[in-house]
Amino acid sequence: MSRWRTLPTDAVDQLKADLRADPYLRYILLLSVVMVGFWFWHRIPNFATRDEHSRLLDVMVAYGSVLENPSYEGLKAGVEWSRVPFGATFYLYALAILPVVLVAAVTGDLSAFTTIAFPSWEFGHYEAWAATPEWIWTWSLVFIRLTNVAAAIGCVYLTYRLGVAIESRTAGRLSAVVLSLTFGFLTIAKEAGEDMPALFFVLLALYLLVRYVQTDDGTLFLAASAAGGVAIAFKLTAAPVILFIGVAFLLRAHAADAPLTETLVGPRLLVSGALFGFAMIVLGFPTALVAGPEPFIERVFGGSTGRMNHATGPDAPIWWWFLRGYFSAFGLPLFAAAVASVVGVVATLRRRSSSFHGTVLLLTGLTAYVALFSQWHDFRVHHLLPTFPLVALLVAFAFVRARERSPRVARPLMAVVLVTTAIYAGVGTAQFASMPRDEATAWLEEHGEEGDVLEITRRDMQDAAVPHSMTVRHVFGEDSDAEAAMTCPRYIQVGYRDLLYLKDGTYYRNGDFQKEYLRKLLNEEYNYEIAAEFGTRPPNFVPQRPTPGSFVDLLRLGVVPHTDQFADEQELAANQYTLILERKQAGACDPDRHPPF
């Protein structure tokens, strides 16, 4: 038990020792803070992603339910309400927004939480969002995003620590810098969700396993198993951490020259670790504690297997999805360096150097994640997040080893990769300061007057520029009475996803009536004229997406940071193009305008 007590102290002591021993570390962490934290508040008080939206609302509904009915039944009802049975993010966000709840209690706004309980799903819970004071959304989102920023900085440090423990301090520095300049990593750090906290615990488990293999300290193995369980409780796609643990157990036997049969016959430590990890997974799902095993089992087994065939993008070869994700996340120079580095590191394994076991663990993780996602219909950049620090470490190892053999070649190559990656990530990060939806929201707040109505055709408010101070109504699935009330709003908003109806043969958004309506609207045939637009207008308003399966079309994604994305991932500037049409002052309402959505 005393060894368990010393683990937190050991972690703090290790950080202090690293800062003393490495004068560059503080500057690397400062770089990480700047890149990760820059403009993390974009879109507030609206949401960057649906996951951010639902995870925050999950916690607010639970608070409201308990405040309205302070009993076990109130807690149970609040926890069970959710888009899906959620995991450890619930605990993290409940703690993060606690200051907001306390301030609301002091200022007399606590009723905002009780009235938000079990809100309507219409238009992304718009009614609850509009009725809740703006400051509650603002500060709640700030606090939960700051947890993501903190987790991202922690990931950078753990990547550094892994590099030092496996290879050298130089490798640790280089891997931390590469991760800090990985644009895909930075985009996910600017939203709230379970991806970054899950990655933190995956890396923590991996570091503890590396140290276990090096020291044969069983407590570190058990701690790694617990950290792996927490990672899975945050996000089910952290499941490959189970393979890390099993491989580390075998690598320790290899490092100690113990007979494999003897290791497998008496795996008491492995069984104990499995029990630790499983306990953390169960405890990490609040629904398992208050609603019984059924929602937990359905989420863990039903939801995870269902995602493999669930299409959130067009049909295309899986290699196309991998290239699409990595081109966008890395940029072309870093992607090329990553491929070459992985091949080079694999080729050096036969030398069995002191870094052999740690390198095998990294390659095991990368292989496991690639194998996992290769079974899916499609995936997005944030799914690939766990592989980014693994790739950063392998790139660092390859360049450090290459520099030892041929410094005149390795140093200029590394400089080119770092400079081009810094430019790619720097430009992409700077663009968060001028995102189209933020600018459209500010324009509507400035030009709108009391009583003005904004018409939107999206299904979810997160997909649009929605001022908290303006009346917003959507026409997606509205009944006839609501449609009649929307005949003549002052403003109509058209976004990038609306424009996809204009492109023939697109994934998901097709329809002749919608296409004809949007074209007439954009041609100003319904007594509306274009008042403002934000972002780069597609040619003739028709989005130009990479052709599914085309390698050449993907190359642009590795050169321009903010490119077209699919489904519910945080939408970058290309997806946020927003057009505002205003009713002509002299004209009357056009009775023939019927939005076909």
XYZ file of C-alpha atoms in Angstrom:
597
model
C 0.000 0.000 0.000
C 2.895 2.371 0.744
C 4.106 1.970 -2.851
C 0.694 3.096 -4.119
C 0.875 6.193 -1.921
C 4.216 7.208 -3.381
C 3.091 7.088 -7.046
C 1.591 10.639 -7.141
C 4.623 11.999 -5.291
C 6.944 10.187 -7.680
C 5.149 11.772 -10.646
C 5.570 15.292 -9.245
C 9.210 14.608 -8.389
C 9.816 13.307 -11.926
C 8.392 16.490 -13.470
C 10.559 18.651 -11.225
C 13.619 16.554 -12.039
C 12.943 16.847 -15.787
C 12.573 20.613 -15.567
C 15.891 20.840 -13.702
C 17.743 18.428 -15.976
C 16.394 19.683 -19.308
C 16.534 23.447 -19.894
C 14.527 23.024 -23.110
C 11.529 21.300 -21.537
C 9.911 24.424 -20.147
C 10.062 26.054 -23.596
C 8.571 22.957 -25.217
C 5.711 22.995 -22.709
C 5.254 26.725 -23.312
C 5.032 26.041 -27.054
C 2.425 23.402 -26.288
C 0.391 25.797 -24.139
C 0.383 28.423 -26.900
C -0.515 26.026 -29.707
C -3.088 24.043 -27.741
C -4.707 26.952 -25.931
C -4.836 29.503 -28.742
C -8.449 30.569 -29.291
C -9.840 27.549 -27.456
C -12.993 29.580 -26.734
C -14.178 29.763 -30.361
C -17.938 29.217 -30.971
C -18.788 29.828 -27.286
C -21.628 30.013 -26.140
C -22.435 27.614 -29.002
C -20.712 24.256 -29.398
C -17.799 23.045 -31.508
C -19.090 19.472 -31.904
C -22.150 17.380 -31.142
C -20.131 15.372 -28.634
C -19.225 18.564 -26.783
C -22.882 19.590 -26.891
C -24.275 16.308 -25.599
C -21.589 15.648 -22.973
C -22.101 19.054 -21.356
C -25.882 18.748 -21.513
C -25.674 15.262 -19.951
C -24.097 16.756 -16.848
C -26.363 19.815 -16.727
C -29.465 17.609 -16.950
C -28.149 15.465 -14.090
C -27.506 18.565 -11.959
C -30.982 19.866 -12.783
C -32.643 16.555 -12.000
C -30.908 16.268 -8.616
C -31.647 19.898 -7.699
C -35.294 19.410 -8.628
C -35.557 16.039 -6.867
C -32.678 15.632 -4.378
C -32.934 11.864 -4.055
C -31.541 8.686 -5.549
C -34.424 8.639 -8.015
C -33.540 12.166 -9.109
C -29.913 11.162 -9.607
C -30.898 7.997 -11.475
C -33.239 9.864 -13.823
C -30.622 12.529 -14.530
C -27.849 10.035 -15.230
C -30.012 7.845 -17.458
C -30.961 10.800 -19.701
C -28.437 10.965 -22.512
C -27.885 10.604 -26.232
C -25.989 7.411 -25.377
C -24.902 5.852 -22.052
C -21.802 7.910 -21.395
C -18.599 7.161 -19.531
C -16.020 8.888 -17.378
C -16.523 12.240 -19.126
C -19.567 12.629 -16.882
C -17.430 12.759 -13.733
C -14.877 15.092 -15.283
C -17.455 17.596 -16.529
C -19.575 17.403 -13.378
C -16.491 18.541 -11.479
C -15.495 21.117 -14.127
C -18.821 22.990 -14.112
C -19.328 22.784 -10.332
C -18.055 26.396 -9.934
C -20.748 27.516 -12.391
C -23.442 25.715 -10.384
C -22.201 27.297 -7.153
C -22.137 30.796 -8.656
C -25.647 30.234 -10.035
C -26.784 29.330 -6.532
C -25.281 32.538 -5.129
C -26.660 34.802 -7.893
C -30.133 33.290 -7.879
C -29.817 31.627 -11.300
C -29.999 28.070 -9.972
C -33.459 27.721 -11.477
C -31.739 27.648 -14.886
C -30.499 24.159 -14.054
C -33.820 22.878 -12.725
C -35.723 24.122 -15.776
C -33.183 22.590 -18.177
C -33.891 19.067 -16.902
C -35.000 16.676 -19.663
C -35.100 19.271 -22.483
C -36.738 18.839 -25.869
C -34.499 17.334 -28.575
C -35.839 19.746 -31.197
C -33.110 21.610 -33.110
C -30.321 20.386 -30.841
C -32.096 21.378 -27.588
C -32.328 24.956 -28.846
C -35.190 25.951 -26.538
C -33.240 24.961 -23.431
C -30.120 26.669 -24.757
C -31.923 29.923 -25.576
C -33.783 29.999 -22.227
C -30.629 29.457 -20.134
C -28.575 32.586 -19.301
C -25.692 33.010 -21.724
C -23.088 33.294 -18.962
C -23.893 29.743 -17.798
C -23.129 28.304 -21.236
C -20.071 30.523 -21.660
C -18.353 29.585 -18.420
C -19.435 25.943 -18.512
C -17.882 25.577 -21.969
C -14.757 27.471 -20.908
C -14.205 25.158 -17.949
C -14.809 21.893 -19.802
C -12.589 22.999 -22.684
C -9.865 23.913 -20.223
C -9.936 20.316 -19.003
C -9.211 19.313 -22.590
C -6.392 21.856 -22.859
C -4.865 20.548 -19.629
C -5.156 16.940 -20.848
C -3.474 17.887 -24.146
C -0.528 19.504 -22.357
C -0.306 16.418 -20.158
C -0.165 14.280 -23.309
C 2.759 16.325 -24.595
C 4.663 15.808 -21.347
C 3.909 12.066 -21.266
C 5.136 11.810 -24.859
C 8.357 13.542 -23.770
C 8.675 11.163 -20.811
C 8.166 8.117 -23.037
C 10.843 9.365 -25.408
C 13.287 9.847 -22.536
C 12.483 6.484 -20.919
C 12.731 4.478 -24.138
C 15.413 6.251 -26.196
C 17.043 9.451 -24.921
C 16.289 12.955 -23.702
C 16.863 14.272 -27.212
C 14.219 11.880 -28.515
C 11.872 13.012 -25.770
C 12.279 16.670 -26.744
C 11.840 16.004 -30.431
C 8.736 13.830 -29.987
C 7.103 16.438 -27.732
C 7.781 19.170 -30.295
C 6.404 17.061 -33.142
C 3.210 16.329 -31.193
C 2.851 20.015 -30.275
C 2.985 20.856 -33.990
C 0.596 18.119 -35.157
C -2.411 20.017 -36.472
C -4.866 17.158 -35.930
C -3.838 17.034 -32.275
C -4.311 20.803 -31.947
C -7.805 20.841 -33.486
C -9.078 18.236 -31.030
C -7.575 20.194 -28.140
C -9.848 23.149 -29.022
C -13.077 21.290 -28.302
C -14.432 19.421 -25.310
C -14.965 15.696 -25.440
C -13.623 12.361 -24.328
C -10.862 11.968 -26.932
C -8.095 13.930 -25.218
C -8.677 12.668 -21.653
C -8.776 9.117 -23.040
C -5.465 9.709 -24.832
C -3.886 11.045 -21.636
C -4.704 7.828 -19.785
C -3.596 5.673 -22.726
C -0.205 7.396 -22.659
C -0.059 7.164 -18.878
C -0.715 3.427 -19.081
C 1.904 3.062 -21.812
C 4.540 4.940 -19.779
C 3.846 2.881 -16.668
C 4.141 -0.305 -18.750
C 7.490 0.808 -20.171
C 8.767 1.438 -16.653
C 7.350 -1.903 -15.517
C 9.250 -3.743 -18.248
C 12.415 -1.878 -17.257
C 12.111 -2.292 -13.463
C 9.848 -5.328 -12.842
C 7.809 -3.226 -10.398
C 4.426 -4.990 -10.184
C 2.729 -1.916 -8.734
C 3.472 -0.057 -11.949
C 1.824 -2.865 -13.925
C -1.318 -2.690 -11.786
C -1.363 1.111 -12.027
C -1.042 0.837 -15.813
C -3.975 -1.600 -15.883
C -6.082 0.844 -13.872
C -5.098 3.743 -16.141
C -5.999 1.636 -19.173
C -9.407 0.923 -17.668
C -9.990 4.636 -17.123
C -8.985 5.322 -20.741
C -11.552 2.803 -21.985
C -14.171 4.294 -19.662
C -13.574 7.638 -21.363
C -13.648 6.238 -24.904
C -14.189 2.688 -26.058
C -11.718 3.043 -28.927
C -8.984 3.073 -26.268
C -9.506 -0.721 -26.129
C -6.092 -1.497 -27.764
C -4.557 -0.545 -24.411
C -5.530 -4.083 -23.356
C -3.098 -5.401 -25.960
C -0.401 -3.023 -24.618
C -0.798 -4.576 -21.186
C -0.601 -8.174 -22.429
C 2.435 -7.494 -24.615
C 4.200 -5.633 -21.784
C 3.656 -8.644 -19.522
C 5.351 -10.885 -22.096
C 8.135 -8.376 -22.749
C 8.978 -8.308 -19.040
C 9.413 -12.066 -19.122
C 11.617 -11.665 -22.194
C 13.679 -8.936 -20.514
C 14.213 -11.170 -17.468
C 15.005 -14.201 -19.640
C 12.203 -16.070 -17.851
C 10.778 -19.140 -19.586
C 7.591 -18.225 -21.440
C 5.775 -21.342 -20.210
C 6.522 -20.417 -16.602
C 5.240 -16.893 -17.183
C 1.975 -18.083 -18.720
C 1.325 -20.782 -16.115
C 1.400 -18.390 -13.156
C 0.060 -15.056 -14.424
C -1.179 -13.811 -11.032
C -0.075 -10.256 -11.815
C -1.797 -10.322 -15.212
C -5.087 -11.514 -13.692
C -4.901 -8.871 -10.967
C -4.280 -6.208 -13.597
C -7.265 -7.399 -15.621
C -9.505 -7.154 -12.561
C -8.191 -3.662 -11.798
C -8.851 -2.520 -15.357
C -12.332 -4.034 -15.533
C -13.287 -2.433 -12.228
C -12.218 0.986 -13.529
C -14.251 0.520 -16.709
C -17.411 -0.371 -14.781
C -16.944 2.436 -12.259
C -16.279 4.822 -15.137
C -19.796 4.344 -16.517
C -22.315 6.121 -14.233
C -25.163 4.266 -15.939
C -23.663 0.969 -14.736
C -23.902 2.232 -11.149
C -27.448 3.605 -11.205
C -29.227 1.804 -14.065
C -27.856 -1.706 -13.886
C -25.745 -3.701 -16.328
C -27.961 -3.606 -19.434
C -27.135 -0.059 -20.690
C -23.458 -0.683 -19.882
C -23.354 -3.973 -21.806
C -25.217 -2.484 -24.759
C -22.843 0.499 -24.903
C -19.634 -1.512 -24.538
C -20.496 -4.413 -26.820
C -23.387 -3.283 -29.000
C -22.172 0.269 -29.631
C -18.557 -0.692 -30.288
C -19.371 -3.371 -32.859
C -22.092 -1.292 -34.516
C -19.646 1.502 -35.303
C -17.684 -0.738 -37.674
C -20.446 -0.727 -40.292
C -22.077 2.597 -39.444
C -21.524 4.928 -42.401
C -20.802 8.569 -41.586
C -19.125 9.244 -44.920
C -19.205 8.046 -48.551
C -18.162 4.590 -49.693
C -14.422 4.581 -50.370
C -11.463 2.204 -49.885
C -10.172 2.177 -46.324
C -6.725 3.328 -47.501
C -8.441 6.503 -48.741
C -9.810 7.196 -45.264
C -6.410 6.613 -43.658
C -4.680 8.958 -46.114
C -7.458 11.516 -45.780
C -7.125 11.549 -41.998
C -3.343 11.560 -41.797
C -2.837 14.097 -44.613
C -5.185 16.482 -42.828
C -3.736 15.829 -39.362
C -0.023 15.912 -40.249
C 0.460 17.781 -43.491
C 2.362 16.097 -46.313
C 5.980 16.586 -45.061
C 5.289 15.135 -41.603
C 3.249 12.315 -43.118
C 6.157 11.375 -45.396
C 8.539 11.539 -42.430
C 6.173 9.370 -40.388
C 5.975 6.624 -43.013
C 9.745 6.608 -43.508
C 10.343 6.611 -39.751
C 8.053 3.674 -39.047
C 9.766 1.632 -41.756
C 13.201 2.668 -40.485
C 12.447 1.866 -36.836
C 11.036 -1.547 -37.728
C 14.201 -2.273 -39.693
C 16.395 -1.522 -36.649
C 14.515 -3.844 -34.253
C 16.819 -6.744 -35.100
C 19.679 -4.946 -33.334
C 18.000 -5.539 -29.939
C 19.274 -2.313 -28.385
C 18.246 -1.012 -24.929
C 15.203 0.642 -26.514
C 13.948 -2.634 -28.009
C 11.134 -3.383 -25.559
C 9.764 0.147 -25.471
C 9.871 0.408 -29.247
C 8.000 -2.891 -29.571
C 5.270 -1.496 -27.316
C 4.935 1.618 -29.494
C 4.753 -0.424 -32.687
C 2.234 -2.758 -31.052
C 0.007 0.206 -30.232
C 0.259 1.707 -33.700
C -0.450 -1.633 -35.351
C -3.417 -2.279 -33.049
C -5.054 1.046 -33.829
C -4.495 0.723 -37.567
C -5.974 -2.788 -37.456
C -8.963 -1.524 -35.431
C -9.889 1.287 -37.798
C -9.198 -0.764 -40.923
C -12.327 -2.775 -40.048
C -14.580 0.314 -40.071
C -16.590 1.689 -42.965
C -15.030 5.124 -42.376
C -13.563 7.267 -39.624
C -12.517 10.825 -38.917
C -9.392 12.595 -37.729
C -10.252 12.490 -34.042
C -10.470 8.681 -34.164
C -6.804 8.592 -35.216
C -5.745 10.768 -32.263
C -4.209 7.921 -30.174
C -1.743 7.215 -32.969
C -0.388 10.788 -33.142
C 1.956 10.607 -30.098
C 3.046 7.093 -31.120
C 3.984 8.400 -34.561
C 5.698 11.437 -33.014
C 7.848 9.125 -30.883
C 8.774 6.896 -33.827
C 9.688 9.961 -35.915
C 11.914 11.191 -33.088
C 13.576 7.788 -32.677
C 14.267 7.530 -36.407
C 15.848 10.974 -36.650
C 17.934 10.559 -33.489
C 19.312 7.269 -34.775
C 19.836 8.696 -38.267
C 21.704 11.659 -36.813
C 24.116 9.299 -35.068
C 24.919 7.607 -38.392
C 24.744 10.573 -40.787
C 24.318 13.950 -39.062
C 24.875 15.981 -42.251
C 21.809 14.399 -43.843
C 19.565 13.925 -40.801
C 19.763 17.453 -39.405
C 18.672 19.318 -42.560
C 15.887 16.792 -43.145
C 14.623 17.205 -39.595
C 14.790 20.986 -39.938
C 12.709 20.850 -43.137
C 10.086 18.603 -41.511
C 9.837 20.760 -38.384
C 9.680 24.079 -40.267
C 7.069 22.927 -42.797
C 5.000 21.259 -40.075
C 5.209 24.398 -37.923
C 3.981 26.508 -40.849
C 1.123 24.090 -41.566
C 0.063 23.907 -37.909
C 0.681 27.611 -37.296
C -1.515 28.721 -40.183
C -4.239 26.271 -39.191
C -4.156 27.311 -35.541
C -4.182 31.031 -36.387
C -7.336 30.513 -38.456
C -9.299 29.672 -35.321
C -9.249 33.406 -34.575
C -11.464 34.089 -37.619
C -13.840 31.179 -38.101
C -16.792 31.851 -40.451
C -19.531 30.836 -38.018
C -18.066 33.019 -35.270
C -17.970 35.957 -37.660
C -21.511 35.278 -38.903
C -22.790 35.139 -35.332
C -21.094 38.448 -34.505
C -22.570 40.045 -37.651
C -26.096 38.940 -36.749
C -25.696 40.228 -33.196
C -24.518 43.575 -34.545
C -27.112 44.065 -37.288
C -30.114 42.259 -35.852
C -32.841 44.164 -34.034
C -35.311 43.129 -31.378
C -38.001 40.897 -32.841
C -35.927 39.784 -35.840
C -36.200 36.134 -36.797
C -33.429 34.004 -38.321
C -34.428 30.998 -40.439
C -32.121 27.983 -40.511
C -32.507 24.681 -42.348
C -30.076 22.630 -40.266
C -31.143 19.821 -37.941
C -28.907 20.930 -35.049
C -28.030 24.401 -33.765
C -24.386 23.338 -33.472
C -24.276 23.233 -37.292
C -25.136 26.921 -37.676
C -24.264 30.462 -36.615
C -26.832 31.019 -33.856
C -26.774 34.197 -31.747
C -28.002 33.604 -28.213
C -29.833 36.930 -28.324
C -31.837 36.341 -31.535
C -34.999 34.347 -32.177
C -34.052 31.368 -34.306
C -36.427 28.939 -35.954
C -35.547 25.999 -38.128
C -37.560 24.468 -40.948
C -36.143 20.947 -40.857
C -39.157 18.725 -40.190
C -41.424 21.580 -39.079
C -45.220 21.159 -39.237
C -47.432 23.329 -41.459
C -48.295 25.892 -38.778
C -44.647 26.450 -37.959
C -43.866 26.684 -41.673
C -46.537 29.349 -42.125
C -45.006 31.355 -39.282
C -41.657 31.188 -41.068
C -42.906 32.583 -44.393
C -41.209 35.928 -43.992
C -38.274 36.028 -41.521
C -35.870 38.929 -41.776
C -32.821 36.692 -42.236
C -32.221 33.312 -43.852
C -28.984 31.464 -43.215
C -27.403 29.067 -45.704
C -24.402 27.011 -44.635
C -21.876 24.701 -46.262
C -23.905 21.595 -45.513
C -26.964 23.173 -47.167
C -24.903 23.810 -50.293
C -24.133 20.101 -50.591
C -27.615 19.717 -52.106
C -26.282 21.641 -55.113
C -23.577 19.046 -55.787
C -24.756 16.038 -57.774
C -24.312 12.607 -56.240
C -23.168 13.703 -52.785
C -23.149 11.468 -49.771
C -26.343 11.894 -47.688
C -27.623 15.279 -48.970
C -29.394 14.754 -52.289
C -32.759 15.963 -53.541
C -34.073 17.816 -56.596
C -36.560 19.938 -54.642
C -33.930 21.089 -52.158
C -31.485 21.780 -54.969
C -34.008 23.874 -56.918
C -35.075 25.815 -53.817
C -31.506 26.667 -52.783
C -30.516 27.738 -56.285
C -33.496 30.114 -56.519
C -32.776 31.449 -53.039
C -29.128 32.128 -53.908
C -30.226 33.764 -57.171
C -32.296 36.155 -55.010
C -35.600 35.041 -56.586
C -37.576 34.904 -53.322
C -37.354 38.597 -52.448
C -34.200 37.968 -50.392
C -30.779 39.376 -51.196
C -27.339 38.344 -50.017
C -26.426 40.600 -47.098
C -23.166 39.009 -45.906
C -21.048 35.905 -46.362
C -18.280 34.453 -44.264
C -15.556 32.092 -45.392
C -14.476 31.225 -48.924
C -17.407 30.857 -51.315
C -17.279 27.567 -53.273
C -17.331 27.980 -57.075
C -20.919 28.833 -58.026
C -21.811 27.865 -54.431
C -21.106 24.177 -55.192
C -18.784 22.496 -52.635
C -15.704 20.798 -54.095
C -15.012 17.717 -51.992
C -12.236 15.204 -52.740
C -13.549 12.396 -54.914
C -13.908 9.217 -52.811
C -11.055 6.907 -53.753
C -8.968 9.568 -55.526
C -5.394 9.882 -54.230
C -4.670 13.047 -56.225
C -7.673 14.869 -54.761
C -6.377 14.153 -51.266
C -3.055 15.923 -51.760
C -4.611 19.345 -51.160
C -5.694 18.176 -47.691
C -2.039 17.878 -46.681
C -1.199 21.400 -47.843
C -4.205 23.472 -46.693
C -4.908 22.950 -42.960
C -8.621 23.825 -42.859
C -10.173 21.401 -45.301
C -13.489 19.665 -45.826
C -14.493 17.114 -43.175
C -17.333 14.608 -42.932
C -19.981 14.033 -40.270
C -19.877 15.357 -36.696
C -16.194 16.113 -36.299
C -15.307 19.667 -35.369
C -15.924 21.533 -38.591
C -12.947 23.528 -39.806
C -13.171 26.758 -41.787
C -13.923 25.037 -45.104
C -17.087 23.480 -43.664
C -18.155 26.664 -41.923
C -18.880 28.814 -44.973
C -21.996 30.812 -44.015
C -24.254 32.999 -46.133
C -26.809 35.440 -44.693
C -29.719 36.589 -46.854
C -31.894 39.523 -45.773
C -35.455 40.274 -46.818
C -35.625 43.188 -49.246
C -37.089 46.210 -47.554
C -39.408 47.243 -50.403
C -40.726 43.784 -51.256
C -43.467 41.628 -49.869
C -43.236 38.012 -48.731
C -43.132 35.498 -51.542
C -46.005 33.035 -50.978
C -44.296 30.467 -53.215
C -41.260 30.083 -50.944
C -41.644 26.740 -49.183
C -38.329 25.356 -47.830
C -38.426 21.640 -48.784
C -36.625 20.299 -45.720
